[in-house]
XYZ file of C-alpha atoms in Angstrom:
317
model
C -0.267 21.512 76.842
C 0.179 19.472 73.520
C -1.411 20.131 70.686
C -3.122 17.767 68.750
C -4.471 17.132 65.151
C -7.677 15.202 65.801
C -8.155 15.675 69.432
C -9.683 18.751 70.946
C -10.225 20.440 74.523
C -11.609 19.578 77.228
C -13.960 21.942 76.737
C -16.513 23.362 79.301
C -19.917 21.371 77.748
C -23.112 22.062 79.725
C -24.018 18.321 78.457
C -21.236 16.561 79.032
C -19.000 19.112 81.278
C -15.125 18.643 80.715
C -14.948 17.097 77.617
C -12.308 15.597 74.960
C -13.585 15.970 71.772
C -12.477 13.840 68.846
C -12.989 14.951 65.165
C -12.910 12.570 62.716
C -14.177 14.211 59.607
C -12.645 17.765 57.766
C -14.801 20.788 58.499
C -18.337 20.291 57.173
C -18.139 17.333 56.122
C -21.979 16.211 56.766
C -25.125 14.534 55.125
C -27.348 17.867 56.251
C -26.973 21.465 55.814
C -29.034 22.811 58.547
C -30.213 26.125 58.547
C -29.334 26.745 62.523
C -25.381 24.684 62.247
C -23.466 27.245 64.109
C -20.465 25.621 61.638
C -22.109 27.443 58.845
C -23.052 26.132 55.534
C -22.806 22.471 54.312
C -20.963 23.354 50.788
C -21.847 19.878 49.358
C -23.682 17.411 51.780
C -22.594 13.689 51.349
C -23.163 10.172 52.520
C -19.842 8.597 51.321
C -18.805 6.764 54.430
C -14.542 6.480 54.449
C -11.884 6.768 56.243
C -11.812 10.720 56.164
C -8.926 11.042 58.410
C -5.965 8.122 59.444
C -7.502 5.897 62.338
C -3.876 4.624 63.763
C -3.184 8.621 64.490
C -6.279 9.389 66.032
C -5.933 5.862 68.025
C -2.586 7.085 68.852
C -3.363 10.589 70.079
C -5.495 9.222 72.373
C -3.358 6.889 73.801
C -1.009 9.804 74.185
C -3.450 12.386 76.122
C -4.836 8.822 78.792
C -1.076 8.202 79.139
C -0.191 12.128 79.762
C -2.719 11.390 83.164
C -5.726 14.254 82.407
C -9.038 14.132 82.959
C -12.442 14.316 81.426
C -16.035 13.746 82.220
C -16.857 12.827 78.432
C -14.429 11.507 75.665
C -16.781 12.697 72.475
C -16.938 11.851 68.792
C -18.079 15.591 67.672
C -16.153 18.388 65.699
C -16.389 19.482 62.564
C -18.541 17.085 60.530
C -20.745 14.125 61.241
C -18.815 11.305 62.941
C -20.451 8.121 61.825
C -19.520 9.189 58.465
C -15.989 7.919 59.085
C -16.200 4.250 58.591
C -14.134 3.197 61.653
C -15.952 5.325 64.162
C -16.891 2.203 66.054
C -12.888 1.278 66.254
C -12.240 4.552 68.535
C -15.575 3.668 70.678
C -14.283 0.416 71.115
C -10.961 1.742 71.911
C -12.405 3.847 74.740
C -14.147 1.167 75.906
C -11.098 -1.097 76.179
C -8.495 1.705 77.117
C -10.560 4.366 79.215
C -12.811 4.510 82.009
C -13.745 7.852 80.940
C -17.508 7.584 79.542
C -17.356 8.070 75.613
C -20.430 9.960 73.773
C -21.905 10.075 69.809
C -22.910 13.496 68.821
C -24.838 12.270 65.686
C -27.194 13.684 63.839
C -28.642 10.293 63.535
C -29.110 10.209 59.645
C -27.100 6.558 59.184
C -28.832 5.451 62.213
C -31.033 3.002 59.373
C -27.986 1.003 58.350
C -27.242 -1.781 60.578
C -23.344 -1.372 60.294
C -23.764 2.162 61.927
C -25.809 0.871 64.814
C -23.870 -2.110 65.257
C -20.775 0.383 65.944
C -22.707 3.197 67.667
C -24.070 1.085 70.306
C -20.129 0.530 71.813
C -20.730 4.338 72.974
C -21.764 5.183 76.518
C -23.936 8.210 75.062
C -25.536 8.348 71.827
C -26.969 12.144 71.183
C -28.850 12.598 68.207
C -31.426 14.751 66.765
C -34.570 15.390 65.856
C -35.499 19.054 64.578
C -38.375 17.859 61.994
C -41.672 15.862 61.980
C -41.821 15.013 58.208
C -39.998 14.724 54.422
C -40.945 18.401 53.718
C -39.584 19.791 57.209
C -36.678 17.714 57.212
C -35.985 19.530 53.496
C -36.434 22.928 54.646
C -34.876 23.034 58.373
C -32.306 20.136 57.809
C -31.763 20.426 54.130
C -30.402 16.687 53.634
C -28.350 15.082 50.830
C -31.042 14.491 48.636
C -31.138 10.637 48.602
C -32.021 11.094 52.751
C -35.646 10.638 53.644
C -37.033 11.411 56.973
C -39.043 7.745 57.301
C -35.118 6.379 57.414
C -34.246 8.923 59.971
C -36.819 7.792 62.301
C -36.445 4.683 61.694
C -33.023 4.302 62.432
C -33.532 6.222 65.545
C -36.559 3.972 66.754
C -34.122 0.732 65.751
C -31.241 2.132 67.655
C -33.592 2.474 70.473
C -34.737 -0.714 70.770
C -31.216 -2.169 70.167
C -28.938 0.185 72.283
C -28.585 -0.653 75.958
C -26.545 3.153 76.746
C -28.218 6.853 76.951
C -29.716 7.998 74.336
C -30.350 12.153 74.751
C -32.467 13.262 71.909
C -31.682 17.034 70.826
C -34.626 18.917 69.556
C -33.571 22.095 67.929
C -35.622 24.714 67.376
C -36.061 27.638 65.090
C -38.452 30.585 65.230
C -41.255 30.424 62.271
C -39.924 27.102 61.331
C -40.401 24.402 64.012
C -41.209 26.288 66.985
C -45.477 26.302 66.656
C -46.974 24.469 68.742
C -48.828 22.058 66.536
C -46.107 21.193 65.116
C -43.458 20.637 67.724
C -46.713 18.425 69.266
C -46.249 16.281 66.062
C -42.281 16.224 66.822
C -43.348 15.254 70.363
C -45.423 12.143 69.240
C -42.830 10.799 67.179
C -40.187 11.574 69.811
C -42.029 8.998 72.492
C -42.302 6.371 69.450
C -38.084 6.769 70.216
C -38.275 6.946 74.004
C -34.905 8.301 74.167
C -33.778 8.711 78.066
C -33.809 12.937 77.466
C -35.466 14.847 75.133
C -33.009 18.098 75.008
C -34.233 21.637 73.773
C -31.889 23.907 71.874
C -31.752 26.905 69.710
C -29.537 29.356 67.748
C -28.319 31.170 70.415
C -24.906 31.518 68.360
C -24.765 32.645 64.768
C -26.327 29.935 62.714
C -25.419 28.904 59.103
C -28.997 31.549 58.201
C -29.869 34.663 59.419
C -33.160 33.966 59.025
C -32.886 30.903 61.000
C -34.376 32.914 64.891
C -33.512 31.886 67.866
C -36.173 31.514 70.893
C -36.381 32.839 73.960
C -35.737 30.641 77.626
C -39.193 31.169 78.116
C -40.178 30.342 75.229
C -38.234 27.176 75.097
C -39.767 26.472 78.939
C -43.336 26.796 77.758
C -42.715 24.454 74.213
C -40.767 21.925 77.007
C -44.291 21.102 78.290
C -45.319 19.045 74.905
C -43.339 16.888 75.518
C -43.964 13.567 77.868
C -41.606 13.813 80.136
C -40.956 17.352 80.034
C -37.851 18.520 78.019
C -34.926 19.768 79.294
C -33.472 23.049 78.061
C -30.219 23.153 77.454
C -29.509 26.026 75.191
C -26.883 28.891 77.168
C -28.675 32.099 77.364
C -26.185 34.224 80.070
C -24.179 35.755 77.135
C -20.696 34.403 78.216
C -20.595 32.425 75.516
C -21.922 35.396 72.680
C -19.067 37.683 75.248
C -16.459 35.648 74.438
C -17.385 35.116 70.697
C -17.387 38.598 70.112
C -14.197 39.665 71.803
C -12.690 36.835 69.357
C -14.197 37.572 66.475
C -13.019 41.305 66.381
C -9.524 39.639 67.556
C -9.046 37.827 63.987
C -10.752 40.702 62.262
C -8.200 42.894 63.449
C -5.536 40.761 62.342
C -7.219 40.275 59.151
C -7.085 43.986 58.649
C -2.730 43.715 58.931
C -2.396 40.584 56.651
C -4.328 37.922 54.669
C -3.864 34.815 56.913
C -5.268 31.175 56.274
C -7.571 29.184 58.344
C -4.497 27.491 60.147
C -2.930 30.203 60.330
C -5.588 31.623 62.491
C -5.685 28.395 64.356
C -2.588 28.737 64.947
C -2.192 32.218 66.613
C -5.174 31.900 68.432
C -4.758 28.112 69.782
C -8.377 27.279 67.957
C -9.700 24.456 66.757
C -10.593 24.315 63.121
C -14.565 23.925 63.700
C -14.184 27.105 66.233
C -12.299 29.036 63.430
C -14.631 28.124 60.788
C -17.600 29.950 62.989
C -15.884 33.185 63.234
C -14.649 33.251 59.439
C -18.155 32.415 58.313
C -19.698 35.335 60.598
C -17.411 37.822 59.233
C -17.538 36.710 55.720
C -21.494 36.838 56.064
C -21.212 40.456 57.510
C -18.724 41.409 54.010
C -15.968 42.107 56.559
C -14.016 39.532 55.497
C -13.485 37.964 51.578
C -11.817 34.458 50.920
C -8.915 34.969 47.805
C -7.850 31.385 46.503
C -3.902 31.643 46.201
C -2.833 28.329 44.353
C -4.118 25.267 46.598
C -4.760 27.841 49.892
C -7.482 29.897 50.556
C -6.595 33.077 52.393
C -9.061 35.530 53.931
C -8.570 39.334 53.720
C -10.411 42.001 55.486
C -12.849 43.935 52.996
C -12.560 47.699 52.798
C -16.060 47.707 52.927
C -16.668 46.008 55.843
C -13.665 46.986 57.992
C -14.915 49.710 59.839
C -18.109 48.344 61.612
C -19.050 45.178 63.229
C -22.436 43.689 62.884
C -25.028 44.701 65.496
């Protein structure tokens, strides 16, 4: 299969179920710096809106992969950053549209949703996911942690704008976080703004991988069930609790660990070996260098990561 810069998968989505993803930002590149972003941390959150990576190549690739004949249920703007922060996102929606009978979804977190130009360009998408993990400003700062120019009243908003203006899906993701947004009283207040929206699914998640904070808890299926009953209609959870996923995870992460422990390697170069996306890469480099397994060393413009001696003889529990 050929590899590609900007184009990722199919990958098994329980969402969207075989689908191409397209990244159009560098890892964490992103307006928030959410406590539960199975990415990991936001190092500097930002709402400069360019042309992050080259639009002809990413147009390109995917003329490449409908030419090549596969298949997908989804084509999706997702990866390693916030999409709509790349100012031609609408250009590879409208592409999709013109080129592809393949449905295309927006995994946004729906922070830009408040500028027209974003809306304008969203609305060319089949699917528009977005989210909504917080029910005012101080929330938003301590689950989301936003650039600091974001407010939560433009969040909403944009969202209830998009609404009214977008004639596709529009899933609303709700995720939640033990001790944070998971009381009652206050997911009813996410609830009531939630039906202002009137999105066509209200989704509930949780950290069910590592997040970007330990102290960010996951909850359990039945506690997600119970919580899905605030809302009008009842939520959907869609957060994978049969341990595949956490299976696989593991059997990878002590893969590059090991590795690690023979020779300092790169983020590409563990890409590389392991046929891994950048985003999927980041995840297991930011677990281990949480646990002190791992350490990054700067070597002129690279950043290589070596296995600690500290850490290199147990795995976290």
């Amino acid at each position: 299969m050929k590899n590609y810069r900007y184009l990722f998968g199919p990958v098994p989505s329980r969402r969207f179920g075989r689908s191409l993803g397209v990244d159009l930002t560098p890892l964490k590149t992103c307006s928030l710096n959410c406590v539960f972003c199975q990415l990991g941390r936001t190092p500097r959150t930002t709402l400069d809106r360019r042309e992050y990576v080259p639009t002809d190549q990413v147009l390109a690739e995917l003329q490449d992969w409908l030419a090549s004949g596969q298949s997908a249920d989804y084509i999706s703007l997702a990866g390693s950053g916030e999409p709509t922060l790349h100012r031609d996102f609408g250009t590879v929606l409208q592409y999709l549209r013109e080129h592809s009978d393949i449905p295309s979804a927006l995994l946004t977190n729906g922070t830009l949703l408040h500028l027209p130009e974003v809306r304008q360009a969203a609305a060319q998408a089949d699917v528009v996911k977005a989210s909504l993990s917080a029910w005012n400003q101080a929330s938003f700062g301590w689950i989301n942690r936003p650039h600091p120019t974001l407010r939560f009243a433009d969040l909403l908003s944009g969202l209830q704008s998009f609404r009214s203006e977008f004639k596709g899906q529009l899933w609303l993701e709700v995720f939640l976080v033990g001790g944070m947004n998971a009381i009652p009283a206050d997911l009813r207040k996410i609830a009531a703004l939630a039906a202002t929206i009137a999105p066509d699914r209200i989704q509930l998640n949780t950290a069910v991988r590592p997040p970007a904070e330990d102290f960010a808890m996951p909850l359990s299926r039945k506690q997600l069930e119970d919580l899905s009953l605030l809302f009008e209609p009842r939520a959907e959870v869609i957060a994978e609790f049969d341990g595949s996923a956490d299976k696989k995870f593991e059997i990878n992460l002590e893969s590059i660990h090991a590795m690690l422990l023979r020779r300092p390697c790169t983020a590409a170069q563990i890409a590389q070996t392991f046929g891994l996306h950048d985003n999927e890469v980041a995840k297991y480099l930011g677990r281990l260098v949480r646990d002190a397994r791992v350490q990054p060393e700067t070597r002129g413009a690279e950043v290589y990561y070596r296995a600690s001696e500290a850490g290199s003889s147990h795995a976290r529990p």
